[in-house]
Coordinates of C-alpha atoms in Angstrom, one line a residue:
M1092 CA -56.4 -6.1 18.0
D1093 CA -53.2 -4.3 18.2
A1094 CA -50.5 -6.1 16.3
S1095 CA -47.8 -5.3 19.1
C1096 CA -49.9 -7.8 21.3
Q1097 CA -48.3 -11.2 20.4
L1098 CA -50.1 -13.1 23.2
A1099 CA -53.5 -11.5 23.9
V1100 CA -57.0 -12.2 24.2
L1101 CA -60.2 -10.0 24.0
L1102 CA -62.9 -11.0 26.5
S1103 CA -66.4 -9.8 26.8
L1104 CA -68.3 -8.5 29.9
S1105 CA -70.0 -11.9 30.0
G1106 CA -66.6 -13.8 30.0
E1107 CA -66.9 -15.1 26.4
V1108 CA -63.7 -15.0 24.3
V1109 CA -64.1 -12.5 21.4
A1110 CA -60.8 -12.8 19.8
C1111 CA -57.3 -13.8 20.5
S1112 CA -53.9 -13.5 18.8
E1113 CA -52.5 -16.1 16.5
A1114 CA -49.5 -16.7 18.9
L1115 CA -51.9 -17.3 21.8
R1116 CA -54.2 -19.9 20.0
P1117 CA -51.9 -22.9 21.0
L1118 CA -52.1 -21.8 24.7
L1119 CA -56.0 -21.2 24.7
P1120 CA -57.2 -24.3 26.1
D1121 CA -54.8 -23.8 29.1
V1122 CA -55.8 -19.9 29.2
T1123 CA -59.6 -20.2 29.1
P1124 CA -60.2 -21.8 32.5
L1125 CA -58.2 -18.9 34.1
L1126 CA -59.8 -15.9 32.5
P1127 CA -62.6 -15.3 35.1
D1128 CA -60.0 -15.0 37.7
L1129 CA -57.6 -12.9 35.6
V1130 CA -60.4 -10.5 34.8
H1131 CA -61.2 -9.8 38.4
T1132 CA -57.5 -9.3 39.6
E1133 CA -56.4 -5.7 39.6
S1134 CA -52.6 -6.6 40.4
E1135 CA -50.2 -8.1 38.0
N1136 CA -50.2 -11.9 37.9
E1137 CA -47.9 -14.8 36.9
V1138 CA -49.1 -18.0 35.4
L1139 CA -47.3 -21.3 34.3
L1140 CA -48.7 -22.2 30.7
Q1141 CA -47.1 -25.5 29.3
G1142 CA -44.1 -25.4 31.5
R1143 CA -43.2 -21.8 30.8
R1144 CA -44.0 -18.6 33.3
Y1145 CA -45.9 -15.5 31.9
T1146 CA -46.8 -12.2 33.3
V1147 CA -50.5 -11.3 32.8
T1148 CA -52.1 -7.8 32.9
C1149 CA -55.6 -6.9 32.4
Q1150 CA -56.8 -3.8 30.8
P1151 CA -60.5 -2.7 30.7
L1152 CA -61.8 -1.2 27.4
L1153 CA -64.2 1.7 27.7
N1154 CA -66.7 3.0 25.3
E1155 CA -67.5 6.8 24.5
A1156 CA -69.8 6.9 27.6
G1157 CA -67.0 5.7 29.8
A1158 CA -68.3 2.5 30.5
T1159 CA -66.4 -0.9 30.4
F1160 CA -67.5 -3.2 27.5
A1161 CA -64.6 -5.7 27.3
F1162 CA -61.2 -6.6 28.7
L1163 CA -57.9 -7.0 27.0
I1164 CA -55.7 -9.6 28.8
A1165 CA -52.1 -9.7 27.5
F1166 CA -49.5 -12.5 28.4
Q1167 CA -45.7 -11.9 28.3
A1168 CA -43.2 -14.5 29.0
V1169 CA -41.0 -13.6 32.1
S1170 CA -37.7 -14.2 30.1
V1171 CA -39.1 -11.6 27.3
R1172 CA -39.8 -9.1 30.1
R1173 CA -36.6 -9.6 31.7
A1174 CA -34.7 -9.4 28.4
E1175 CA -36.5 -6.1 27.6
H1176 CA -35.2 -4.7 31.1
R1177 CA -31.6 -5.8 30.4
L1178 CA -31.7 -4.5 27.0
S1179 CA -32.4 -1.1 28.3
E1180 CA -29.6 -1.6 30.7
M1181 CA -27.3 -2.6 27.7
A1182 CA -28.3 0.4 25.7
L1183 CA -27.5 2.7 28.7
V1184 CA -24.2 1.2 29.2
L1185 CA -23.1 1.0 25.5
S1186 CA -24.1 4.7 24.9
N1187 CA -21.0 5.6 27.3
K1188 CA -18.6 3.3 25.4
L1189 CA -16.6 4.8 22.4
D1190 CA -13.9 2.1 22.5
I1191 CA -14.6 -0.6 20.2
E1192 CA -13.0 -3.2 22.5
H1193 CA -15.3 -2.2 25.3
V1194 CA -18.3 -2.3 23.3
L1195 CA -17.6 -6.0 22.2
E1196 CA -16.8 -7.0 25.7
Q1197 CA -20.0 -5.5 27.0
V1198 CA -22.2 -6.9 24.2
M1199 CA -20.9 -10.4 24.7
R1200 CA -21.4 -10.2 28.5
F1201 CA -25.0 -9.1 28.1
A1202 CA -25.8 -11.5 25.1
M1203 CA -24.3 -14.8 27.0
E1204 CA -26.2 -13.8 30.3
L1205 CA -29.7 -13.1 28.6
L1206 CA -29.3 -16.2 26.4
D1207 CA -27.6 -18.5 28.7
A1208 CA -24.8 -19.3 26.2
D1209 CA -21.8 -21.2 26.9
A1210 CA -19.6 -19.5 24.5
G1211 CA -19.6 -16.6 22.1
S1212 CA -18.0 -14.8 19.1
L1213 CA -18.3 -11.3 17.7
P1214 CA -16.4 -11.2 14.5
L1215 CA -16.2 -7.7 12.9
Y1216 CA -16.6 -7.2 8.9
D1217 CA -14.1 -4.9 7.1
P1218 CA -16.0 -3.8 4.1
E1219 CA -12.8 -2.2 2.6
R1220 CA -10.8 -5.5 2.7
E1221 CA -13.9 -7.7 2.4
R1222 CA -12.9 -9.8 5.3
L1223 CA -14.1 -10.8 8.9
I1224 CA -11.7 -9.8 11.8
I1225 CA -11.7 -11.9 14.9
G1226 CA -13.1 -9.2 17.3
H1227 CA -14.1 -10.6 20.7
L1228 CA -14.3 -14.2 21.9
V1229 CA -15.5 -15.9 25.2
N1230 CA -14.6 -19.6 26.0
L1231 CA -13.4 -20.2 22.4
P1232 CA -9.6 -20.3 21.3
V1233 CA -8.7 -17.9 18.5
N1234 CA -7.7 -20.6 16.2
T1235 CA -11.2 -22.2 16.1
L1236 CA -12.4 -19.1 14.4
T1237 CA -9.4 -18.3 12.1
P1238 CA -10.9 -20.5 9.3
L1239 CA -14.3 -18.8 9.5
V1240 CA -12.7 -15.2 9.1
A1241 CA -9.8 -15.9 6.8
Q1242 CA -11.3 -18.4 4.1
R1243 CA -14.5 -16.7 3.6
R1244 CA -16.4 -19.9 4.0
G1245 CA -19.1 -21.2 6.2
L1246 CA -22.1 -20.0 7.9
M1247 CA -20.5 -16.6 9.2
W1248 CA -20.2 -15.4 5.5
Q1249 CA -23.7 -16.6 4.7
L1250 CA -24.8 -14.2 7.4
I1251 CA -23.0 -11.3 5.9
K1252 CA -24.2 -12.0 2.4
Q1253 CA -27.8 -12.9 3.2
R1254 CA -28.1 -10.6 6.3
T1255 CA -30.5 -13.1 7.9
S1256 CA -30.2 -14.8 11.5
I1257 CA -29.8 -18.6 11.9
L1258 CA -30.6 -20.9 14.6
I1259 CA -29.2 -24.5 14.3
A1260 CA -30.5 -26.7 17.3
D1261 CA -28.4 -29.7 16.3
Y1262 CA -25.1 -28.2 15.0
P1263 CA -23.1 -31.3 14.6
Q1264 CA -25.4 -32.8 12.1
H1265 CA -25.8 -29.5 9.9
P1266 CA -24.4 -30.0 6.6
V1267 CA -21.9 -26.9 6.8
A1268 CA -21.1 -27.5 10.4
L1269 CA -17.2 -26.7 10.9
P1270 CA -15.3 -29.6 12.2
E1271 CA -13.2 -27.1 14.5
L1272 CA -16.5 -26.2 16.1
V1273 CA -17.8 -29.7 16.4
R1274 CA -14.6 -31.0 18.1
L1275 CA -15.0 -28.1 20.5
G1276 CA -18.3 -29.6 21.6
V1277 CA -20.8 -27.0 20.1
R1278 CA -24.4 -28.4 20.1
S1279 CA -26.4 -25.5 19.3
L1280 CA -25.7 -22.3 17.3
L1281 CA -27.6 -19.0 17.4
A1282 CA -26.3 -16.2 15.2
T1283 CA -27.4 -12.8 13.6
P1284 CA -25.8 -10.1 11.5
I1285 CA -25.1 -6.8 13.1
I1286 CA -26.3 -4.1 10.6
Y1287 CA -26.3 -0.5 10.8
G1288 CA -28.6 1.0 8.0
N1289 CA -27.5 -1.1 5.1
T1290 CA -24.0 -1.6 6.2
P1291 CA -22.8 -5.1 7.8
L1292 CA -20.5 -4.3 10.7
G1293 CA -20.1 -7.8 12.1
I1294 CA -21.7 -11.0 13.4
L1295 CA -23.0 -11.9 16.9
A1296 CA -22.8 -15.7 17.5
L1297 CA -23.7 -17.6 20.6
Y1298 CA -22.9 -21.3 21.2
R1299 CA -24.3 -24.0 23.6
M1300 CA -22.1 -27.0 24.3
R1301 CA -24.9 -28.8 26.2
D1302 CA -28.2 -30.7 24.9
E1303 CA -30.5 -27.6 25.4
P1304 CA -30.8 -26.0 22.1
F1305 CA -31.7 -22.3 21.7
Q1306 CA -35.4 -21.5 21.1
E1307 CA -37.1 -19.4 18.5
S1308 CA -37.9 -16.8 21.1
D1309 CA -34.2 -16.5 21.6
R1310 CA -33.6 -15.4 18.1
D1311 CA -35.7 -12.2 18.6
I1312 CA -33.8 -11.2 21.8
L1313 CA -30.4 -11.8 19.9
K1314 CA -31.8 -9.4 17.1
A1315 CA -32.6 -7.0 19.6
I1316 CA -29.2 -7.1 21.0
A1317 CA -27.6 -6.9 17.7
L1318 CA -29.7 -3.7 16.8
Q1319 CA -28.1 -2.1 20.0
T1320 CA -24.7 -3.3 19.2
A1321 CA -25.0 -1.9 15.6
I1322 CA -25.6 1.6 17.0
A1323 CA -22.7 1.4 19.6
L1324 CA -20.3 -0.1 17.1
H1325 CA -21.2 2.6 14.7
S1326 CA -20.9 5.4 17.2
A1327 CA -17.3 4.1 18.2
R1328 CA -16.2 3.6 14.8
M1329 CA -17.3 7.3 13.8
Y1330 CA -15.4 8.4 16.9
Q1331 CA -12.3 6.2 16.1
R1332 CA -12.4 7.7 12.5
A1333 CA -12.5 11.3 13.6
V1334 CA -9.6 10.5 15.9
R1335 CA -7.6 9.0 13.1
D1336 CA -8.6 11.7 10.7
A1337 CA -7.4 14.4 13.4
D1338 CA -4.1 12.4 13.9
E1339 CA -3.5 12.2 10.1
R1340 CA -4.3 15.8 9.6
Y1341 CA -1.9 16.6 12.3
A1342 CA 0.8 14.3 10.8
L1343 CA 0.4 15.7 7.3
Y1344 CA 0.7 19.3 8.7
Q1345 CA 3.9 18.3 10.6
A1346 CA 5.4 16.7 7.3
S1347 CA 4.6 19.9 5.4
L1348 CA 6.5 21.9 7.9
E1349 CA 9.4 19.6 8.0
M1350 CA 9.7 19.0 4.2
G1351 CA 9.2 22.5 3.4
A1352 CA 12.0 23.6 5.7
T1353 CA 14.8 21.9 3.8
L1354 CA 16.1 21.8 0.4
D1355 CA 18.8 19.4 0.9
L1356 CA 17.6 15.9 -0.7
E1357 CA 18.9 13.5 1.9
Q1358 CA 17.3 15.3 4.6
L1359 CA 14.2 15.5 2.7
Y1360 CA 14.2 11.7 2.1
Q1361 CA 14.5 11.2 5.9
A1362 CA 11.6 13.5 6.5
I1363 CA 9.4 11.7 4.0
H1364 CA 10.2 8.3 5.8
R1365 CA 9.4 9.7 9.1
A1366 CA 5.9 11.1 7.6
V1367 CA 5.1 7.6 6.2
S1368 CA 5.9 6.0 9.5
H1369 CA 3.3 8.4 11.2
L1370 CA 0.7 7.4 8.6
V1371 CA 1.0 3.8 7.8
R1372 CA 2.9 0.6 9.0
H1373 CA 5.4 -0.4 6.6
S1374 CA 8.6 -2.2 6.1
R1375 CA 9.5 -1.1 2.7
L1376 CA 9.7 2.5 1.2
M1377 CA 10.7 3.6 -2.2
I1378 CA 11.0 7.0 -3.6
A1379 CA 11.7 6.8 -7.3
T1380 CA 12.1 9.9 -9.6
L1381 CA 11.7 9.9 -13.4
V1382 CA 14.9 10.3 -15.3
D1383 CA 13.1 10.0 -18.7
Q1384 CA 10.4 8.1 -20.4
R1385 CA 12.3 5.0 -20.1
T1386 CA 14.1 5.1 -16.8
A1387 CA 13.4 5.5 -13.2
E1388 CA 15.9 6.3 -10.6
Y1389 CA 15.2 4.9 -7.1
V1390 CA 16.8 7.7 -5.1
Y1391 CA 15.5 6.3 -1.6
V1392 CA 15.1 2.6 -1.0
Y1393 CA 14.3 1.1 2.4
T1394 CA 14.0 -2.6 2.8
P1395 CA 13.7 -4.9 5.8
D1396 CA 17.6 -5.3 5.5
G1397 CA 17.9 -1.5 5.9
R1398 CA 18.7 1.4 3.4
Q1399 CA 19.8 0.3 0.0
P1400 CA 21.9 2.0 -2.8
V1401 CA 20.6 4.3 -5.4
Q1402 CA 19.7 2.4 -8.5
R1403 CA 18.0 2.7 -11.8
W1404 CA 15.5 0.5 -13.5
P1405 CA 13.3 0.5 -16.7
V1406 CA 9.9 1.9 -16.0
T1407 CA 8.7 -1.5 -17.3
H1408 CA 9.9 -2.8 -13.9
G1409 CA 8.3 -2.6 -10.4
L1410 CA 5.1 -1.1 -9.0
A1411 CA 7.0 2.4 -9.2
G1412 CA 7.4 1.9 -12.8
Y1413 CA 3.8 1.1 -13.5
V1414 CA 2.7 4.2 -11.6
L1415 CA 5.2 6.4 -13.4
R1416 CA 3.7 5.0 -16.8
F1417 CA 0.1 5.2 -16.1
G1418 CA -0.2 8.0 -13.3
V1419 CA -2.6 5.7 -11.2
S1420 CA -2.3 4.8 -7.5
L1421 CA -2.4 1.1 -6.7
R1422 CA -3.4 -0.9 -3.5
L1423 CA -2.2 -4.5 -3.7
S1424 CA -2.8 -7.2 -1.2
S1425 CA -1.9 -11.0 -1.1
A1426 CA -1.4 -12.3 -4.5
Q1427 CA -3.4 -9.6 -6.4
M1428 CA -1.9 -9.0 -9.7
L1429 CA -1.3 -5.8 -11.4
P1430 CA -3.8 -4.9 -14.1
A1431 CA -2.6 -5.6 -17.7
P1432 CA -0.3 -4.4 -18.9
G1433 CA 1.8 -5.2 -15.8
A1434 CA 5.2 -4.8 -14.9
E1435 CA 8.2 -7.0 -14.3
P1436 CA 8.6 -7.5 -10.6
L1437 CA 11.5 -6.2 -8.7
P1438 CA 11.9 -8.8 -5.8
E1439 CA 15.2 -7.4 -4.6
L1440 CA 13.1 -4.3 -3.7
E1441 CA 9.7 -5.3 -3.4
G1442 CA 10.0 -8.8 -1.9
D1443 CA 7.3 -11.2 -2.7
L1444 CA 4.3 -9.4 -4.1
A1445 CA 2.2 -12.5 -3.6
E1446 CA 2.7 -12.5 0.1
G1447 CA 2.8 -8.8 1.2
S1448 CA 0.6 -5.7 1.0
F1449 CA 1.6 -2.6 -1.2
M1450 CA 0.6 0.7 -2.2
A1451 CA 2.0 3.2 -4.6
T1452 CA 0.9 6.7 -5.9
P1453 CA 2.5 9.1 -8.4
L1454 CA 4.2 12.4 -7.4
I1455 CA 2.5 15.0 -9.6
V1456 CA 3.7 18.7 -10.0
D1457 CA 1.8 20.8 -12.5
D1458 CA 0.0 18.0 -14.0
R1459 CA 3.3 16.4 -14.6
I1460 CA 4.4 13.1 -13.0
I1461 CA 8.0 13.6 -11.6
G1462 CA 8.1 10.4 -9.4
A1463 CA 6.4 7.9 -7.3
L1464 CA 6.1 6.8 -3.7
V1465 CA 5.9 3.1 -2.7
V1466 CA 5.1 1.5 0.6
G1467 CA 5.0 -2.3 1.4
S1468 CA 4.6 -4.7 4.3
E1469 CA 5.6 -8.3 4.5
Q1470 CA 2.0 -9.0 5.7
G1471 CA -1.2 -9.5 3.6
D1472 CA -4.4 -7.2 3.8
V1473 CA -2.7 -4.7 5.6
Y1474 CA -3.8 -1.5 3.6
A1475 CA -7.5 -0.2 3.5
M1476 CA -8.6 2.6 1.0
S1477 CA -8.3 5.0 3.9
D1478 CA -4.6 4.2 3.9
L1479 CA -4.2 4.8 0.2
S1480 CA -6.2 8.3 0.7
A1481 CA -3.8 9.2 3.3
L1482 CA -0.6 8.3 1.2
E1483 CA -2.2 10.3 -1.7
L1484 CA -2.5 13.3 0.5
L1485 CA 1.1 13.0 1.7
A1486 CA 2.3 12.4 -1.9
A1487 CA 1.0 16.0 -2.9
T1488 CA 3.3 17.5 -0.2
V1489 CA 6.1 15.1 -1.1
A1490 CA 6.1 16.1 -4.8
V1491 CA 6.3 19.9 -4.3
A1492 CA 9.0 19.4 -1.8
L1493 CA 11.0 17.1 -3.9
H1494 CA 10.5 19.2 -7.0
N1495 CA 11.9 22.2 -5.1
A1496 CA 14.7 20.2 -3.7
M1497 CA 15.7 18.8 -7.1
R1498 CA 15.7 22.0 -8.8
F1499 CA 17.8 23.4 -5.9
A1500 CA 20.2 20.5 -6.3
H1501 CA 20.6 21.2 -10.1
I1502 CA 21.3 25.0 -9.6
L1503 CA 23.7 24.1 -6.8
S1504 CA 25.2 21.7 -9.1
L1505 CA 25.9 24.3 -11.9
T1506 CA 27.6 26.5 -9.5
I1507 CA 30.1 23.8 -8.3
T1508 CA 30.3 21.7 -11.5
D1509 CA 32.6 22.2 -14.6
V1510 CA 30.3 22.2 -17.6
L1511 CA 32.7 20.5 -20.0
T1512 CA 33.9 17.6 -17.7
E1513 CA 31.1 17.4 -15.2
L1514 CA 33.7 17.4 -12.5
V1515 CA 33.7 19.9 -9.5
N1516 CA 35.1 23.2 -10.6
R1517 CA 38.0 25.1 -9.0
R1518 CA 36.1 27.1 -6.6
H1519 CA 34.5 24.0 -5.1
F1520 CA 37.9 22.2 -5.1
F1521 CA 39.0 24.7 -2.7
Q1522 CA 35.9 24.6 -0.6
I1523 CA 36.5 20.8 -0.2
L1524 CA 40.3 21.1 0.3
H1525 CA 39.7 23.7 3.0
H1526 CA 37.2 21.4 4.7
E1527 CA 39.5 18.4 4.7
I1528 CA 42.5 20.4 5.9
E1529 CA 40.3 21.6 8.9
R1530 CA 39.4 18.0 9.6
S1531 CA 43.1 17.0 9.3
R1532 CA 44.0 19.7 12.0
R1533 CA 41.3 18.7 14.4
Y1534 CA 41.4 14.8 14.2
R1535 CA 45.1 14.5 12.9
T1536 CA 43.9 12.6 9.8
P1537 CA 46.2 12.6 6.8
V1538 CA 45.0 14.2 3.5
S1539 CA 46.9 14.6 0.3
I1540 CA 46.5 16.1 -3.1
A1541 CA 47.7 15.6 -6.6
M1542 CA 47.9 18.3 -9.4
I1543 CA 47.6 16.6 -12.8
D1544 CA 48.5 18.1 -16.3
L1545 CA 47.8 16.6 -19.8
D1546 CA 51.1 16.5 -21.5
H1547 CA 51.4 18.4 -24.8
F1548 CA 47.7 19.1 -24.9
K1549 CA 48.1 22.3 -26.9
Q1550 CA 49.3 20.1 -29.6
V1551 CA 46.0 18.1 -29.6
N1552 CA 44.1 21.4 -30.1
D1553 CA 46.5 22.7 -32.7
T1554 CA 46.4 19.3 -34.7
Y1555 CA 42.8 18.2 -34.4
G1556 CA 40.8 21.4 -33.2
H1557 CA 39.3 22.5 -29.9
V1558 CA 36.1 20.3 -30.3
V1559 CA 38.3 17.2 -30.4
G1560 CA 40.5 18.7 -27.6
D1561 CA 37.4 19.1 -25.5
T1562 CA 36.1 15.7 -25.9
L1563 CA 39.6 14.3 -25.1
L1564 CA 39.5 16.4 -21.8
R1565 CA 36.1 14.6 -20.9
E1566 CA 37.4 11.2 -21.8
V1567 CA 40.4 11.7 -19.7
A1568 CA 38.4 12.9 -16.7
M1569 CA 35.9 9.8 -17.2
R1570 CA 39.0 7.4 -17.2
C1571 CA 40.6 8.8 -14.0
C1572 CA 37.3 8.9 -12.2
R1573 CA 37.1 5.1 -12.9
H1574 CA 40.3 4.6 -10.9
V1575 CA 39.7 6.6 -7.7
R1576 CA 37.6 6.0 -4.6
D1577 CA 34.2 7.4 -4.1
V1578 CA 35.5 9.7 -1.4
D1579 CA 38.1 11.1 -3.7
I1580 CA 37.5 14.3 -5.4
L1581 CA 38.6 15.0 -8.9
A1582 CA 38.3 18.4 -10.2
R1583 CA 38.9 20.6 -13.4
Y1584 CA 41.4 23.0 -11.9
G1585 CA 41.8 25.0 -15.2
G1586 CA 42.6 24.5 -18.8
E1587 CA 44.2 20.9 -19.1
E1588 CA 44.9 20.8 -15.6
F1589 CA 43.1 18.5 -12.8
G1590 CA 43.2 18.5 -9.1
L1591 CA 42.7 15.3 -6.9
I1592 CA 42.0 15.5 -3.2
L1593 CA 42.7 12.3 -1.4
P1594 CA 41.2 12.2 2.2
E1595 CA 42.6 9.7 4.8
T1596 CA 45.7 9.2 2.6
Q1597 CA 49.4 9.3 3.4
Y1598 CA 52.2 10.7 1.0
E1599 CA 53.3 7.3 -0.1
S1600 CA 49.8 5.9 -0.8
A1601 CA 49.0 9.3 -2.6
L1602 CA 52.1 8.6 -4.9
L1603 CA 50.9 5.0 -5.6
V1604 CA 47.4 6.5 -6.7
A1605 CA 49.0 9.1 -8.9
E1606 CA 51.0 6.5 -10.5
R1607 CA 48.0 4.2 -11.2
L1608 CA 46.3 7.0 -12.9
R1609 CA 49.2 7.8 -15.1
Q1610 CA 49.6 4.2 -16.3
Q1611 CA 45.7 3.9 -16.8
V1612 CA 45.8 6.9 -19.0
M1613 CA 48.8 5.9 -20.7
S1614 CA 48.0 2.4 -21.3
E1615 CA 45.5 3.0 -24.2
P1616 CA 45.2 5.7 -26.8
F1617 CA 41.8 7.6 -26.7
T1618 CA 39.4 7.4 -29.6
V1619 CA 37.9 10.7 -30.7
D1620 CA 36.0 11.5 -33.8
G1621 CA 37.8 8.7 -35.4
Y1622 CA 41.2 9.6 -34.2
L1623 CA 43.4 7.5 -31.8
I1624 CA 45.2 10.0 -29.6
P1625 CA 47.8 8.9 -27.0
M1626 CA 47.9 10.9 -24.0
T1627 CA 50.3 11.0 -20.8
L1628 CA 50.1 12.9 -17.4
S1629 CA 52.5 14.7 -15.5
I1630 CA 51.5 14.7 -11.8
G1631 CA 52.8 16.4 -8.6
V1632 CA 51.9 15.0 -5.0
A1633 CA 51.9 17.0 -1.8
S1634 CA 50.7 15.9 1.7
F1635 CA 49.3 18.4 4.2
Q1636 CA 51.5 19.2 7.0
A1637 CA 50.1 21.7 9.6
D1638 CA 53.5 23.5 10.3
I1639 CA 54.3 24.1 6.6
H1640 CA 50.7 24.6 5.2
P1641 CA 48.8 27.4 6.8
D1642 CA 46.0 27.3 4.2
P1643 CA 44.7 25.3 1.3
S1644 CA 46.6 27.6 -1.2
S1645 CA 50.0 26.7 0.2
L1646 CA 49.4 23.1 -0.2
V1647 CA 48.3 23.5 -3.8
V1648 CA 51.3 25.6 -4.6
D1649 CA 53.8 23.0 -3.3
A1650 CA 51.7 20.2 -5.4
D1651 CA 52.3 22.4 -8.4
R1652 CA 56.1 22.7 -7.7
A1653 CA 56.2 18.9 -7.7
L1654 CA 54.1 18.9 -11.0
Y1655 CA 56.7 21.5 -12.4
L1656 CA 59.5 19.1 -11.4
A1657 CA 57.8 16.2 -13.2
K1658 CA 57.7 18.3 -16.4
Q1659 CA 61.2 19.2 -16.1
R1660 CA 62.1 15.5 -15.9
G1661 CA 60.5 14.9 -19.3
R1662 CA 56.8 14.6 -18.3
N1663 CA 54.9 11.2 -18.1
C1664 CA 55.9 10.8 -14.5
V1665 CA 55.1 11.4 -10.9
C1666 CA 56.9 13.6 -8.5
G1667 CA 56.3 14.3 -4.8
T1668 CA 57.1 17.1 -2.7
K1669 CA 59.8 15.2 -0.9
E1670 CA 61.9 15.3 -4.0
L1671 CA 62.0 19.1 -3.6
S1672 CA 65.1 20.6 -1.9
R1673 CA 63.3 22.1 1.1
Y1674 CA 61.3 18.8 1.8
A1675 CA 64.4 16.5 1.2
E1676 CA 66.3 18.3 3.8
S1677 CA 63.4 18.1 6.4

């Protein structure tokens, strides 16, 4: 007898039972009296056996001569027949659904209708994060299933691990029943894993709150629904992944265009930030560059409090430091620790590693690590392996763009920087002064300058040599830099002379700044190669006036005249242009 005939009996021409299926044996005493009538009925019949309705079909069996030698009578429960019809409808409906939410909604509607359930849940399994996600619920509050999906406990996780269905007729008495569901009134549970191939995709669970438990026949129907669901979910996920991959490729393409179009470091940092925002959710972003084998400079730091200043840390600290040392990518989530040897945390930059999610990847050019890219979220379990792969692809573009921009910045700095003192050079001094004067003309803001000369510097060279003289120049420049604002520009104008641009500074304030510098340099001798060398400054101060100064050179000439006056008065003093005759008269 065909194994597909679960409820079937083979009848001879004389009406004797030749064989019957194992599933039919318990019903045989009720079936036998009906057999003579069922054999002679050509149409499909319905019979009632032990309180359940069955559809009956009779098929004559023919020998080689075409004569009937027996009858095969098959019984099918009406509910199973109806389920098969509805499953066909379900397969047709789901084949047109490529949105996962729509798939889940349709599955729950079909399952609850077919199996007469009072509530249902369809949590999805995320293999990358090894967690269950609350996918779709019907007649259940979200907080009821939160412990199931978040704490990796209970029957749901048993279904994922063992990949077998479960039927619990008396749920409150089950040893691992969840109090949350018992309090809600669940009396019976029927659940099965949703598996595509060998991959678990989720769980289909139905609940009854009344004293009519699910039956074993219901388990087969739910398995059939789960099979259709697996196919639909797999198709929807593949479509979703294809869309995401296309979006990701477009974002990376746009990022490569934008980052390749600029050599300005600040513009590049902003472009990197925009690219990361298109790829992954984040509340923190760090771009670190390798200064030397021991130090990393965090050139761009963004936290929930906004943009943070540039800062340096040893590579033994932070996620970026770990990546710079070992050249590996990281994906951490919710209290995961760095593999040994670890790194000292940087909570002011990274927040709480035990609470959030982080990804970090090295920036590599020609097999050489030049930096690291770190993103983070305040929430746990945010990033999947696909997110890390996207970040690594972006990092390849970032590394080349950052390397080029850094090289350009270095070359540019050589053209505007005095090699000896590392101050801006004379050429760049005039470029900045021209810009500040134009700004002063447009917005009527003040700008002043000071020309500074080291007194008797020639004697230092003659007494101690030019090497000591060069070192002294650097030391004076460093001391002056410590006592001016970040917006002020100190330049080496030439020889032992410096120029100082003071934006947004009135004449009287510029005199005070110059006097402060004079006192700071004079206050303590400089120690150079074991020599204690005192030094003083002569300073001339001038402020821009549109009717007197047609260009930057004329302003510098007046400041030089004031400097010459300071030298005439015995050096080690500050003079302003108002002490010159034509200014005193105006």
